[in-house]
């Protein structure tokens, strides 16, 4: 009986352990200029967390208001569970000319890239859940990172008023339009990540966050 | 490995210079190493004296203003918008920044990694030249050589060796050749040749068909040496048989024929055989002229010409020659000198022809004065005539006759010049106008009036007369006239103030946002008036400055600035940059005039490359500083 309650120590692969080790000294009080954000977007076969799969992860790193093109991340994943309905949105065919990797390898590379960065995405819950489900399938725990949602933050820039009917969800297209970001490569993971990164920077400026503001103040927003 | 973001950066960069001329694989490497910076409005990217960044920047979106320092009222150096590069100092020199870059509005800039870019730069000189152009357009002194050497240690002059296929063009022969009957005496031939200033005569038989040719060479070899005396008929000494050709020879064919037949003269006949009449003669000299690459050849042709029609042809060849010079990047100083000498020679020749056609010789001494751009020795393209005539003082009873004579002469000259291709001056500022054809004392009092009783219109009107240059006639008259002008200006600060004010009245080249200001309506709507907005302010300023130093005989604007640099050592650098800017603007105008077959005054901005725009903008910076100087020095502010 006691044995049943005792935590079974599961052995995780090395890449997970090294990912996890970054969170030992997590500090939410560091100024924003020293925070590395990973702005990401995933393309999936559909919107069902159980049946659908990630086809691509695209991300850029952002630190101190700078986006480093050299540190962008773009991986195409070989998926057997393929839902033909989503092809039209994303334009990723099962047999594209790009090099594709297995889901396990993609996760391994992504975690090595991600480290303890703060995840930024548009409607983060969807992307993070998709990644978490994939981790789960591979016998791994969920992501440990702090997350920020540009959809949520964008709404904070607006005076929400019932008369203006602006208490609603904003798509990445809406956000880009309102923030004057020219839309390019919409519906490719890396392209959307890039748009999200630009939107994120513009939103921070509108919310009057300074490079010295703490990460905590942004997460609590 | 696919990299969508780097691809997008690449797509953007490849649209703008200098990236548009970088090889694809190199540009992709550059794109992969770009850092994107987001700048909210008012954000400082780098400050004056900041240590250099590892990047230089190109604006992706929004606008970045470059200022001397970060104070709100600091002088604006430039405003960069999409596609403009800035922050080049780390690439070119090793010092810290000398200006401050602030986001004028929300902006996204791409930082191009210098360690990635530099190796590529070393391969591609054109890229470097563009960047230097861009860099210096934002720095104070427009002397690029220093920086070019920093970039390329072995900087050989880049030669532009492009030549169109001139060799296949049809050569122009001299029509209506001078002929002589085979039985005429040699002495008659010699007289006819020297009278007509030609080097050869075609010898014809009784049917007027060409049978030989007699040239200077025949005289040298056969008469002067004593082989024949000058009383023999020409057939004795002529060269024969004659080589005859059809018209429409190409330059190459003509050259080949000359080499093959060891002759310098080809006779052109109606059908190309010696059984038809000679219709023209083609000499080595014509070949040289057709190639248009010989200023001395054109000079000779001018001196030998006898009609406005011939001069018109020569004038067109001068334009051809000019084109060659401009596109071969020959220094503007040299080009203006050569072209001025040729223009001057044409005018002199026209005056000589007109004098020949007058029933009698001039009753008194006179001088022909060229005004405006010709007077300043900077006329490259054919423009309007601006000229005047001054004649010696005569007793009152003779005055009317003398004046009438010179007005008739001037009218002839003006008409001939017009036929050669110099349009009449729309303001009638020409010697045929009785107002501008006066005796020396009348001119003196005219200038004295302009100087002492100035009202604004007078100034505008008279300013070009201060750029007069003697083209033909008495030196003494002109010397006396200029001396009297300089002594009159000596104690007259009001004259300089008003002249300064008129120099500042030219429309400005750039608007508040540093955009080019274009014409609002009329024939030249949306074109940029380089003459009024850029050249005139510099010309006017040079004139007033040089007059204030009482320097005569320096008329050329660029030379005036060089002289000023010499006279005011404290402003040496500035005046040298003025001189440079004038030359650059003149070249610019000429180049565009040649391309548009116009006088180059109105420039279609869309046709400019980014590089050219930068070059122009750089000149404008000098102009605004120059106007500032005029404003202060001549106390113009109180009159503005």
mmCIF file of N, CA and C in Angstrom, chain B residues 367 369 371 387-393 399 403 429-431 433-451 462 465 468 477 480-482 484-485:
data_model
loop_
_atom_site.group_PDB
_atom_site.id
_atom_site.type_symbol
_atom_site.label_atom_id
_atom_site.label_comp_id
_atom_site.label_asym_id
_atom_site.label_seq_id
_atom_site.Cartn_x
_atom_site.Cartn_y
_atom_site.Cartn_z
ATOM 1 N N UNK B 367 33.848 95.240 -77.886
ATOM 2 C CA UNK B 367 34.037 93.920 -77.268
ATOM 3 C C UNK B 367 32.708 93.198 -77.214
ATOM 4 N N UNK B 369 30.631 90.571 -75.216
ATOM 5 C CA UNK B 369 30.641 89.983 -73.877
ATOM 6 C C UNK B 369 29.678 88.803 -73.813
ATOM 7 N N UNK B 371 27.557 86.436 -71.299
ATOM 8 C CA UNK B 371 27.041 86.537 -69.936
ATOM 9 C C UNK B 371 26.557 85.168 -69.481
ATOM 10 N N UNK B 387 24.172 87.633 -74.088
ATOM 11 C CA UNK B 387 25.375 88.364 -74.468
ATOM 12 C C UNK B 387 25.107 89.861 -74.551
ATOM 13 N N UNK B 388 26.190 90.596 -74.643
ATOM 14 C CA UNK B 388 26.083 92.049 -74.703
ATOM 15 C C UNK B 388 27.264 92.574 -75.507
ATOM 16 N N UNK B 389 27.198 93.856 -75.863
ATOM 17 C CA UNK B 389 28.267 94.433 -76.660
ATOM 18 C C UNK B 389 28.631 95.801 -76.086
ATOM 19 N N UNK B 390 29.900 96.046 -76.000
ATOM 20 C CA UNK B 390 30.340 97.363 -75.537
ATOM 21 C C UNK B 390 31.258 97.944 -76.609
ATOM 22 N N UNK B 391 31.048 99.219 -76.917
ATOM 23 C CA UNK B 391 31.930 99.835 -77.915
ATOM 24 C C UNK B 391 32.544 101.102 -77.347
ATOM 25 N N UNK B 392 33.623 101.506 -77.969
ATOM 26 C CA UNK B 392 34.379 102.680 -77.538
ATOM 27 C C UNK B 392 33.487 103.933 -77.526
ATOM 28 N N UNK B 393 33.801 104.847 -76.632
ATOM 29 C CA UNK B 393 33.055 106.111 -76.624
ATOM 30 C C UNK B 393 33.348 106.909 -77.890
ATOM 31 N N UNK B 399 27.531 109.159 -82.594
ATOM 32 C CA UNK B 399 27.006 108.078 -81.760
ATOM 33 C C UNK B 399 25.936 107.243 -82.452
ATOM 34 N N UNK B 403 26.237 103.265 -83.116
ATOM 35 C CA UNK B 403 25.352 102.340 -82.419
ATOM 36 C C UNK B 403 24.571 101.493 -83.419
ATOM 37 N N UNK B 429 17.996 89.237 -73.400
ATOM 38 C CA UNK B 429 19.274 89.717 -72.906
ATOM 39 C C UNK B 429 20.335 89.379 -73.925
ATOM 40 N N UNK B 430 20.272 90.099 -75.048
ATOM 41 C CA UNK B 430 21.203 89.810 -76.129
ATOM 42 C C UNK B 430 21.706 91.129 -76.686
ATOM 43 N N UNK B 431 22.859 91.045 -77.310
ATOM 44 C CA UNK B 431 23.515 92.270 -77.773
ATOM 45 C C UNK B 431 22.680 93.048 -78.792
ATOM 46 N N UNK B 433 19.683 93.793 -78.554
ATOM 47 C CA UNK B 433 18.791 94.670 -77.814
ATOM 48 C C UNK B 433 19.534 95.967 -77.512
ATOM 49 N N UNK B 434 19.007 97.139 -77.965
ATOM 50 C CA UNK B 434 19.746 98.405 -77.792
ATOM 51 C C UNK B 434 20.165 98.639 -76.348
ATOM 52 N N UNK B 435 19.426 98.084 -75.380
ATOM 53 C CA UNK B 435 19.793 98.255 -73.981
ATOM 54 C C UNK B 435 21.106 97.571 -73.642
ATOM 55 N N UNK B 436 21.422 96.522 -74.374
ATOM 56 C CA UNK B 436 22.640 95.750 -74.064
ATOM 57 C C UNK B 436 23.699 95.900 -75.147
ATOM 58 N N UNK B 437 23.568 96.979 -75.922
ATOM 59 C CA UNK B 437 24.578 97.278 -76.928
ATOM 60 C C UNK B 437 24.896 98.758 -76.731
ATOM 61 N N UNK B 438 25.881 99.030 -75.883
ATOM 62 C CA UNK B 438 26.094 100.401 -75.474
ATOM 63 C C UNK B 438 27.571 100.774 -75.494
ATOM 64 N N UNK B 439 27.787 102.070 -75.384
ATOM 65 C CA UNK B 439 29.168 102.538 -75.333
ATOM 66 C C UNK B 439 29.718 102.332 -73.920
ATOM 67 N N UNK B 440 31.034 102.432 -73.808
ATOM 68 C CA UNK B 440 31.677 102.166 -72.530
ATOM 69 C C UNK B 440 31.109 103.042 -71.401
ATOM 70 N N UNK B 441 30.971 104.358 -71.667
ATOM 71 C CA UNK B 441 30.504 105.206 -70.564
ATOM 72 C C UNK B 441 29.043 104.928 -70.231
ATOM 73 N N UNK B 442 28.260 104.527 -71.235
ATOM 74 C CA UNK B 442 26.878 104.145 -70.942
ATOM 75 C C UNK B 442 26.835 102.900 -70.047
ATOM 76 N N UNK B 443 27.696 101.958 -70.364
ATOM 77 C CA UNK B 443 27.751 100.739 -69.544
ATOM 78 C C UNK B 443 28.164 101.067 -68.116
ATOM 79 N N UNK B 444 29.159 101.964 -68.003
ATOM 80 C CA UNK B 444 29.613 102.330 -66.667
ATOM 81 C C UNK B 444 28.468 102.918 -65.855
ATOM 82 N N UNK B 445 27.710 103.811 -66.489
ATOM 83 C CA UNK B 445 26.641 104.424 -65.700
ATOM 84 C C UNK B 445 25.511 103.411 -65.453
ATOM 85 N N UNK B 446 25.347 102.469 -66.377
ATOM 86 C CA UNK B 446 24.356 101.413 -66.165
ATOM 87 C C UNK B 446 24.703 100.585 -64.913
ATOM 88 N N UNK B 447 25.955 100.177 -64.832
ATOM 89 C CA UNK B 447 26.377 99.398 -63.664
ATOM 90 C C UNK B 447 26.289 100.231 -62.395
ATOM 91 N N UNK B 448 26.716 101.480 -62.513
ATOM 92 C CA UNK B 448 26.653 102.364 -61.363
ATOM 93 C C UNK B 448 25.210 102.503 -60.873
ATOM 94 N N UNK B 449 24.287 102.571 -61.810
ATOM 95 C CA UNK B 449 22.879 102.641 -61.435
ATOM 96 C C UNK B 449 22.458 101.368 -60.701
ATOM 97 N N UNK B 450 22.859 100.237 -61.260
ATOM 98 C CA UNK B 450 22.501 98.962 -60.635
ATOM 99 C C UNK B 450 23.046 98.888 -59.211
ATOM 100 N N UNK B 451 24.244 99.409 -59.031
ATOM 101 C CA UNK B 451 24.901 99.261 -57.740
ATOM 102 C C UNK B 451 24.381 100.276 -56.724
ATOM 103 N N UNK B 462 20.334 92.301 -63.015
ATOM 104 C CA UNK B 462 21.706 92.645 -63.345
ATOM 105 C C UNK B 462 22.685 91.571 -62.946
ATOM 106 N N UNK B 465 24.965 90.033 -65.361
ATOM 107 C CA UNK B 465 25.955 90.894 -66.005
ATOM 108 C C UNK B 465 27.264 90.918 -65.224
ATOM 109 N N UNK B 468 30.217 88.634 -66.632
ATOM 110 C CA UNK B 468 30.543 88.775 -68.051
ATOM 111 C C UNK B 468 31.980 88.359 -68.353
ATOM 112 N N UNK B 477 38.730 97.750 -73.317
ATOM 113 C CA UNK B 477 37.377 98.183 -72.970
ATOM 114 C C UNK B 477 36.838 97.407 -71.793
ATOM 115 N N UNK B 480 38.574 98.240 -68.464
ATOM 116 C CA UNK B 480 38.104 99.509 -67.916
ATOM 117 C C UNK B 480 36.723 99.361 -67.275
ATOM 118 N N UNK B 481 35.883 98.605 -67.961
ATOM 119 C CA UNK B 481 34.534 98.401 -67.452
ATOM 120 C C UNK B 481 34.565 97.672 -66.113
ATOM 121 N N UNK B 482 35.339 96.603 -66.039
ATOM 122 C CA UNK B 482 35.316 95.871 -64.761
ATOM 123 C C UNK B 482 35.932 96.689 -63.642
ATOM 124 N N UNK B 484 35.743 99.883 -63.239
ATOM 125 C CA UNK B 484 34.774 100.859 -62.745
ATOM 126 C C UNK B 484 33.697 100.178 -61.905
ATOM 127 N N UNK B 485 33.353 98.917 -62.270
ATOM 128 C CA UNK B 485 32.351 98.193 -61.476
ATOM 129 C C UNK B 485 32.883 97.923 -60.081
#
